Amino acid sequence: MFLSRHAPLQPRILGACLLLGGLLGGVQPSLAEEAASNQRWVSDSLNTYVRSGPTDGYRIVGTLVSGEKVELLRTQGDYSQVRSASGSTVWIPSRDLQSVPGQTERLPQLEQKVADLSAELKGIDDAWKARVQGMQETLDTRKNLIDELQAARGALDAELTTTRSQLRDAQAQLGEEQQQVLMRYMAYGGSIAGAGLLLGLILPTMLRVKRKRNDQWV
């Protein structure tokens, strides 16, 4: 509970509180507009007593739980008047208030933030793993392509070596055939030249012999 009653309020104090509540009622709309900036939290370091007035002389009317959220209404001296979520209004030492949420309220926020960061980190980790896997697959594909190209180059080199060897053999065979053809042409030419020479020597002799015979007949 917000307040733990240690002693019953005297009728005079109760009347004063009711009167004070009535006076404050007229300014509640303007205070509601400033509610966001007037939020305070009871210090995490203690459970503090609260009083019915702004000095140590007023009666203790209860306690506020450490880290509890309250609304700051006004400050007088060393005390601040606050209102709880249930609407109860009490005075508390100003030193026992802080302007940031207590650990009790911040813990779920911190846990949620940790969960969000963990989820974000997991997403980054999954994305990085997928990226690394994609890079590995690309690397494997390129390696396979390089191996295929190297194998094709080896086959082409072997084929080129064979073709060059065949070309050298063909060139050697062609040279031999050219020499044989040349020798045949030379032999054929020599035969024709010899036949011509022989014919040139025999034909005049035959003509002379024929003339002599003709002359004898005449």
CSV table of C-alpha atoms in Angstrom, one decimal:
chain,number,residue,atom,x,y,z
A,1,MET,CA,0.0,0.0,0.0
A,2,PHE,CA,1.0,3.6,-0.5
A,3,LEU,CA,0.5,4.6,3.2
A,4,SER,CA,0.9,2.6,6.3
A,5,ARG,CA,-1.2,4.3,9.1
A,6,HIS,CA,0.7,4.3,12.4
A,7,ALA,CA,-1.9,6.3,14.3
A,8,PRO,CA,-5.4,7.8,13.7
A,9,LEU,CA,-5.5,11.4,12.5
A,10,GLN,CA,-7.0,13.8,15.0
A,11,PRO,CA,-10.1,15.6,13.8
A,12,ARG,CA,-8.3,19.0,13.8
A,13,ILE,CA,-5.5,17.7,11.5
A,14,LEU,CA,-8.1,16.0,9.3
A,15,GLY,CA,-10.0,19.2,8.9
A,16,ALA,CA,-6.8,21.1,8.0
A,17,CYS,CA,-6.0,18.5,5.4
A,18,LEU,CA,-9.5,18.7,3.9
A,19,LEU,CA,-9.2,22.5,3.8
A,20,LEU,CA,-5.8,22.3,2.2
A,21,GLY,CA,-7.2,19.8,-0.3
A,22,GLY,CA,-10.0,22.2,-1.2
A,23,LEU,CA,-7.6,25.1,-1.7
A,24,LEU,CA,-5.4,23.0,-4.0
A,25,GLY,CA,-8.4,21.7,-5.9
A,26,GLY,CA,-8.7,25.0,-7.8
A,27,VAL,CA,-5.2,24.8,-9.2
A,28,GLN,CA,-5.3,21.1,-10.1
A,29,PRO,CA,-5.9,21.7,-13.9
A,30,SER,CA,-2.7,23.7,-14.2
A,31,LEU,CA,-0.8,21.1,-12.1
A,32,ALA,CA,-2.1,18.4,-14.4
A,33,GLU,CA,-0.5,20.1,-17.4
A,34,GLU,CA,2.8,20.0,-15.6
A,35,ALA,CA,2.4,16.4,-14.5
A,36,ALA,CA,5.0,15.0,-16.9
A,37,SER,CA,7.7,17.4,-15.8
A,38,ASN,CA,6.8,17.0,-12.1
A,39,GLN,CA,7.2,13.2,-11.9
A,40,ARG,CA,9.5,12.0,-9.2
A,41,TRP,CA,10.5,8.7,-7.7
A,42,VAL,CA,11.3,7.8,-4.1
A,43,SER,CA,15.0,7.1,-3.7
A,44,ASP,CA,16.0,3.4,-4.0
A,45,SER,CA,18.2,3.6,-1.0
A,46,LEU,CA,15.4,3.7,1.7
A,47,ASN,CA,11.7,3.4,2.7
A,48,THR,CA,11.0,6.9,3.8
A,49,TYR,CA,8.4,8.2,6.3
A,50,VAL,CA,6.0,10.8,5.1
A,51,ARG,CA,4.3,13.5,7.1
A,52,SER,CA,1.1,15.5,7.0
A,53,GLY,CA,3.0,18.8,6.7
A,54,PRO,CA,6.3,20.4,5.4
A,55,THR,CA,8.3,20.1,8.6
A,56,ASP,CA,9.6,17.5,11.0
A,57,GLY,CA,7.0,18.7,13.5
A,58,TYR,CA,4.1,17.3,11.6
A,59,ARG,CA,2.8,13.8,12.4
A,60,ILE,CA,4.2,10.8,10.4
A,61,VAL,CA,1.3,9.4,8.5
A,62,GLY,CA,2.9,6.5,6.7
A,63,THR,CA,5.8,5.5,4.4
A,64,LEU,CA,6.6,5.5,0.8
A,65,VAL,CA,8.1,2.4,-0.9
A,66,SER,CA,11.5,2.7,-2.4
A,67,GLY,CA,11.3,3.5,-6.1
A,68,GLU,CA,7.6,4.3,-6.0
A,69,LYS,CA,6.5,6.9,-8.6
A,70,VAL,CA,4.8,10.1,-7.3
A,71,GLU,CA,3.8,13.5,-8.7
A,72,LEU,CA,5.5,16.6,-7.3
A,73,LEU,CA,3.0,19.2,-6.4
A,74,ARG,CA,5.2,21.9,-4.7
A,75,THR,CA,8.3,22.4,-2.5
A,76,GLN,CA,8.4,24.2,0.8
A,77,GLY,CA,11.7,24.4,2.7
A,78,ASP,CA,13.3,20.9,2.9
A,79,TYR,CA,10.1,19.1,2.1
A,80,SER,CA,8.1,18.4,-1.1
A,81,GLN,CA,4.4,17.7,-1.3
A,82,VAL,CA,3.7,14.7,-3.6
A,83,ARG,CA,0.7,12.8,-4.8
A,84,SER,CA,0.7,9.1,-5.3
A,85,ALA,CA,-1.1,7.2,-8.1
A,86,SER,CA,-4.0,6.5,-5.7
A,87,GLY,CA,-4.4,10.3,-5.2
A,88,SER,CA,-3.1,10.5,-1.6
A,89,THR,CA,-1.2,13.7,-0.8
A,90,VAL,CA,1.7,13.8,1.7
A,91,TRP,CA,4.9,15.6,2.5
A,92,ILE,CA,8.3,14.0,2.1
A,93,PRO,CA,11.9,15.2,2.6
A,94,SER,CA,13.1,16.6,-0.8
A,95,ARG,CA,16.4,14.7,-0.4
A,96,ASP,CA,14.5,11.5,-0.6
A,97,LEU,CA,13.2,12.2,-4.1
A,98,GLN,CA,15.0,11.7,-7.4
A,99,SER,CA,14.2,12.8,-10.9
A,100,VAL,CA,14.9,9.4,-12.6
A,101,PRO,CA,12.9,6.1,-12.3
A,102,GLY,CA,14.0,3.8,-9.5
A,103,GLN,CA,15.6,0.4,-10.1
A,104,THR,CA,12.3,-1.4,-9.7
A,105,GLU,CA,10.9,0.5,-12.6
A,106,ARG,CA,14.0,0.6,-14.7
A,107,LEU,CA,14.8,-3.1,-14.4
A,108,PRO,CA,12.0,-4.3,-16.8
A,109,GLN,CA,13.1,-1.5,-19.2
A,110,LEU,CA,16.7,-2.6,-19.0
A,111,GLU,CA,15.7,-6.2,-19.4
A,112,GLN,CA,13.6,-5.3,-22.5
A,113,LYS,CA,16.5,-3.3,-23.8
A,114,VAL,CA,18.8,-6.2,-23.3
A,115,ALA,CA,16.3,-8.5,-25.0
A,116,ASP,CA,16.1,-6.1,-28.0
A,117,LEU,CA,19.9,-5.8,-28.2
A,118,SER,CA,20.2,-9.5,-28.0
A,119,ALA,CA,17.7,-10.0,-30.8
A,120,GLU,CA,19.4,-7.3,-32.9
A,121,LEU,CA,22.8,-9.0,-32.2
A,122,LYS,CA,21.3,-12.3,-33.2
A,123,GLY,CA,20.0,-10.8,-36.4
A,124,ILE,CA,23.4,-9.3,-37.2
A,125,ASP,CA,25.0,-12.7,-36.4
A,126,ASP,CA,22.6,-14.5,-38.6
A,127,ALA,CA,23.1,-12.0,-41.4
A,128,TRP,CA,26.9,-12.3,-41.1
A,129,LYS,CA,26.7,-16.1,-41.1
A,130,ALA,CA,24.5,-16.0,-44.2
A,131,ARG,CA,26.9,-13.5,-45.9
A,132,VAL,CA,29.9,-15.7,-45.0
A,133,GLN,CA,28.1,-18.7,-46.3
A,134,GLY,CA,27.4,-16.9,-49.5
A,135,MET,CA,31.0,-15.8,-49.8
A,136,GLN,CA,32.1,-19.4,-49.2
A,137,GLU,CA,29.8,-20.7,-51.9
A,138,THR,CA,31.0,-18.0,-54.3
A,139,LEU,CA,34.6,-18.9,-53.4
A,140,ASP,CA,33.9,-22.6,-54.0
A,141,THR,CA,32.2,-21.9,-57.3
A,142,ARG,CA,35.1,-19.8,-58.5
A,143,LYS,CA,37.6,-22.5,-57.3
A,144,ASN,CA,35.7,-25.1,-59.3
A,145,LEU,CA,35.6,-22.8,-62.3
A,146,ILE,CA,39.4,-22.2,-62.0
A,147,ASP,CA,40.0,-26.0,-61.8
A,148,GLU,CA,37.8,-26.5,-64.9
A,149,LEU,CA,39.7,-23.8,-66.8
A,150,GLN,CA,43.1,-25.2,-65.8
A,151,ALA,CA,42.0,-28.7,-66.9
A,152,ALA,CA,40.8,-27.3,-70.2
A,153,ARG,CA,44.0,-25.4,-70.7
A,154,GLY,CA,46.0,-28.6,-70.0
A,155,ALA,CA,43.9,-30.4,-72.6
A,156,LEU,CA,44.5,-27.6,-75.1
A,157,ASP,CA,48.2,-27.6,-74.4
A,158,ALA,CA,48.4,-31.4,-74.9
A,159,GLU,CA,46.4,-31.0,-78.1
A,160,LEU,CA,48.6,-28.2,-79.3
A,161,THR,CA,51.7,-30.3,-78.6
A,162,THR,CA,50.3,-33.2,-80.6
A,163,THR,CA,49.3,-30.9,-83.4
A,164,ARG,CA,52.7,-29.4,-83.6
A,165,SER,CA,54.3,-32.9,-83.6
A,166,GLN,CA,51.9,-33.9,-86.4
A,167,LEU,CA,52.7,-30.7,-88.3
A,168,ARG,CA,56.5,-31.4,-88.0
A,169,ASP,CA,55.9,-35.0,-89.3
A,170,ALA,CA,53.8,-33.7,-92.2
A,171,GLN,CA,56.4,-31.1,-93.1
A,172,ALA,CA,59.1,-33.7,-93.0
A,173,GLN,CA,57.1,-36.1,-95.1
A,174,LEU,CA,56.2,-33.3,-97.5
A,175,GLY,CA,59.9,-32.4,-97.8
A,176,GLU,CA,60.7,-36.0,-98.7
A,177,GLU,CA,57.9,-36.2,-101.2
A,178,GLN,CA,59.1,-32.9,-102.8
A,179,GLN,CA,62.6,-34.3,-103.1
A,180,GLN,CA,61.3,-37.5,-104.7
A,181,VAL,CA,59.1,-35.5,-107.1
A,182,LEU,CA,62.1,-33.3,-107.9
A,183,MET,CA,64.3,-36.3,-108.5
A,184,ARG,CA,61.6,-37.8,-110.8
A,185,TYR,CA,61.3,-34.5,-112.7
A,186,MET,CA,65.1,-34.4,-113.0
A,187,ALA,CA,65.2,-38.0,-114.2
A,188,TYR,CA,62.3,-37.4,-116.6
A,189,GLY,CA,64.0,-34.2,-117.9
A,190,GLY,CA,67.3,-36.0,-118.2
A,191,SER,CA,65.6,-38.8,-120.2
A,192,ILE,CA,63.9,-36.4,-122.5
A,193,ALA,CA,67.2,-34.5,-123.0
A,194,GLY,CA,69.1,-37.7,-123.6
A,195,ALA,CA,66.4,-38.9,-126.1
A,196,GLY,CA,66.5,-35.5,-127.8
A,197,LEU,CA,70.3,-35.6,-128.0
A,198,LEU,CA,70.2,-39.1,-129.3
A,199,LEU,CA,67.6,-38.2,-131.9
A,200,GLY,CA,69.6,-35.2,-132.9
A,201,LEU,CA,72.6,-37.4,-133.5
A,202,ILE,CA,70.8,-40.2,-135.3
A,203,LEU,CA,68.4,-38.3,-137.4
A,204,PRO,CA,71.1,-36.4,-139.5
A,205,THR,CA,72.9,-39.7,-140.1
A,206,MET,CA,69.8,-41.4,-141.3
A,207,LEU,CA,69.0,-38.5,-143.6
A,208,ARG,CA,72.4,-38.7,-145.2
A,209,VAL,CA,72.1,-42.4,-145.7
A,210,LYS,CA,68.7,-41.9,-147.3
A,211,ARG,CA,70.1,-39.3,-149.6
A,212,LYS,CA,72.9,-41.5,-150.7
A,213,ARG,CA,70.5,-44.3,-151.5
A,214,ASN,CA,68.3,-41.9,-153.5
A,215,ASP,CA,71.3,-40.7,-155.4
A,216,GLN,CA,72.3,-44.3,-156.3
A,217,TRP,CA,68.9,-45.0,-157.7
A,218,VAL,CA,69.0,-42.0,-159.9
